[in-house]
mmCIF file of C-alpha atoms in Angstrom:
data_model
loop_
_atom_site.group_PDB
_atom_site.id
_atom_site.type_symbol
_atom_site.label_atom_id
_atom_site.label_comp_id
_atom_site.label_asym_id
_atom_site.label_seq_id
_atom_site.Cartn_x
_atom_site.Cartn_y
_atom_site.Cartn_z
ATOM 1 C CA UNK H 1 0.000 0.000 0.000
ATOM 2 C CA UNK H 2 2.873 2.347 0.897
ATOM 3 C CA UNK H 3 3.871 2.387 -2.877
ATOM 4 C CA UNK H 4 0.633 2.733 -4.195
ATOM 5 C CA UNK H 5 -0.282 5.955 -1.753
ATOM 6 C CA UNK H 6 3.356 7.614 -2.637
ATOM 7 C CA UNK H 7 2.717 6.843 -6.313
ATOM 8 C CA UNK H 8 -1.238 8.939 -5.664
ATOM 9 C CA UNK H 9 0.694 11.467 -3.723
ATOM 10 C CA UNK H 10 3.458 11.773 -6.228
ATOM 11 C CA UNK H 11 1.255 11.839 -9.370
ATOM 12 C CA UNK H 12 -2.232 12.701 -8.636
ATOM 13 C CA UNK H 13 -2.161 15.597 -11.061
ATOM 14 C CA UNK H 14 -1.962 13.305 -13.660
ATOM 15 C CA UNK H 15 -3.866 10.876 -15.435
ATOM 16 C CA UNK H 16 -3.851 7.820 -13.428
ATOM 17 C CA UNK H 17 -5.317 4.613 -15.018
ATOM 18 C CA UNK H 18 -5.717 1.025 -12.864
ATOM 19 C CA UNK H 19 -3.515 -0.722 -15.467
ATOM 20 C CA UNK H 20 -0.818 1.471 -14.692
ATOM 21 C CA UNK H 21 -0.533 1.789 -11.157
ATOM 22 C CA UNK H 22 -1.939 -2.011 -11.052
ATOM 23 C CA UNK H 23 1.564 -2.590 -13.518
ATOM 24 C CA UNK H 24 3.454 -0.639 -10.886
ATOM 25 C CA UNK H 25 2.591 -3.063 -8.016
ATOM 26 C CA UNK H 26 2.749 -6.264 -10.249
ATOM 27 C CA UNK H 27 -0.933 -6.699 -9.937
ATOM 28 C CA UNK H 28 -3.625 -7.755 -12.482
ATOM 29 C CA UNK H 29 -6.118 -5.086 -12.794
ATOM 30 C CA UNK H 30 -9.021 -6.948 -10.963
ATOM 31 C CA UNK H 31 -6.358 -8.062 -8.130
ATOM 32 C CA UNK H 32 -5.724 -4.527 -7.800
ATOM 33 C CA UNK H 33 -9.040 -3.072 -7.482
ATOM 34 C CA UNK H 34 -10.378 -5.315 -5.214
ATOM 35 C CA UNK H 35 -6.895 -5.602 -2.909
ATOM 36 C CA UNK H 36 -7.005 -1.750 -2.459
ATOM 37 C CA UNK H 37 -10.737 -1.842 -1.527
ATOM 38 C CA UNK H 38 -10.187 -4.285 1.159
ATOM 39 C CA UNK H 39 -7.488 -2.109 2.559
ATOM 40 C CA UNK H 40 -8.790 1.845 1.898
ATOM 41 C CA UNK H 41 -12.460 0.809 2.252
ATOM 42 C CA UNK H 42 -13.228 2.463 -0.854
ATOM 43 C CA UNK H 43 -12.402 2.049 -5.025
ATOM 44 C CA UNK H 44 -9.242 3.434 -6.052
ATOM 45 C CA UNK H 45 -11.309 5.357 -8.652
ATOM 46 C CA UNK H 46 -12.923 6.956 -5.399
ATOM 47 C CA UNK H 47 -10.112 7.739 -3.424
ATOM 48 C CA UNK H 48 -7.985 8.980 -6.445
ATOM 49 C CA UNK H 49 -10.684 11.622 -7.012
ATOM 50 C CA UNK H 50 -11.186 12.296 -3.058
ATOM 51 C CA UNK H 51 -7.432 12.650 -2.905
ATOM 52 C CA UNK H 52 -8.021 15.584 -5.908
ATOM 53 C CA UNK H 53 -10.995 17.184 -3.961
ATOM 54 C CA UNK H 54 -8.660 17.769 -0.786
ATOM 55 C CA UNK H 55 -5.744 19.181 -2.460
ATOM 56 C CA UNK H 56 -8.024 21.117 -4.857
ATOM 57 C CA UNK H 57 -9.555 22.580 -1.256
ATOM 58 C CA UNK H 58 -5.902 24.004 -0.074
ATOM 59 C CA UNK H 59 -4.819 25.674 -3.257
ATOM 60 C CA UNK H 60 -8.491 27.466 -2.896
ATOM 61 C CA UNK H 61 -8.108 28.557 0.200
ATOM 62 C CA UNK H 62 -4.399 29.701 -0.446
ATOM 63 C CA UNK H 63 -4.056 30.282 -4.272
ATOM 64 C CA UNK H 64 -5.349 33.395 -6.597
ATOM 65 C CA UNK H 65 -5.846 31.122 -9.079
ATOM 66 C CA UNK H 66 -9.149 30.551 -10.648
ATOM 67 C CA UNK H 67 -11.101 27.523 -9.910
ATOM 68 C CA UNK H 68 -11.052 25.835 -13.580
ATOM 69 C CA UNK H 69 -6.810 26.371 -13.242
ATOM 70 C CA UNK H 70 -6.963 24.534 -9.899
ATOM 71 C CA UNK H 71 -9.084 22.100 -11.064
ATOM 72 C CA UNK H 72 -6.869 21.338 -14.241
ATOM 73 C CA UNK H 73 -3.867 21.771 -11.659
ATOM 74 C CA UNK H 74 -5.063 18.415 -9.264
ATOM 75 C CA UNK H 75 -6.175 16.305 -12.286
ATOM 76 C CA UNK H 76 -9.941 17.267 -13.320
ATOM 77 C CA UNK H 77 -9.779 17.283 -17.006
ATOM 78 C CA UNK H 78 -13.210 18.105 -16.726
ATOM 79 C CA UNK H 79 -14.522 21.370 -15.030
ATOM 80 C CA UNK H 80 -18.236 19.679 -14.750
ATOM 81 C CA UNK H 81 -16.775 16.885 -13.207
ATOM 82 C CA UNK H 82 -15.153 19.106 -10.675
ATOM 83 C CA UNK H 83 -17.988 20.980 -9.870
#
């Protein structure tokens, strides 16, 4: 888990797909999904975006940026999806 949560910290910004962080940890995709529910108690699809939504939260509260350059900034590719 400690490799998987560094590699969210690390590259959260970016587009993160299961096959490659599953590839990371030597995991099949399915293997992966369902060994990092049973250990966050939630999807990785979930916590990945949850893990956006917090760090999107400090830069608004610190940053003059505008919301749609945070959003883009954490990983939203999508400014709907944000909102």
């Amino acid at each position: 888990m400690k490799i998987i949560l560094k590699f969210i910290e690390n590259s959260y910004m970016h587009k993160i797909s299961v096959a490659e962080i599953a590839d990371r940890v030597e995991f099949s995709e399915s293997h992966f999904m369902r060994y990092f529910k049973e250990n966050m108690g939630t999807s990785f699809v979930d916590y990945l975006r949850d893990y956006r939504l917090t760090m999107a939260a400090r830069l608004l509260l610190v940053s003059d940026e505008t919301i749609l350059s945070i959003a883009v900034e954490v990983g939203f590719e999508n400014l709907s999806y944000f909102n």
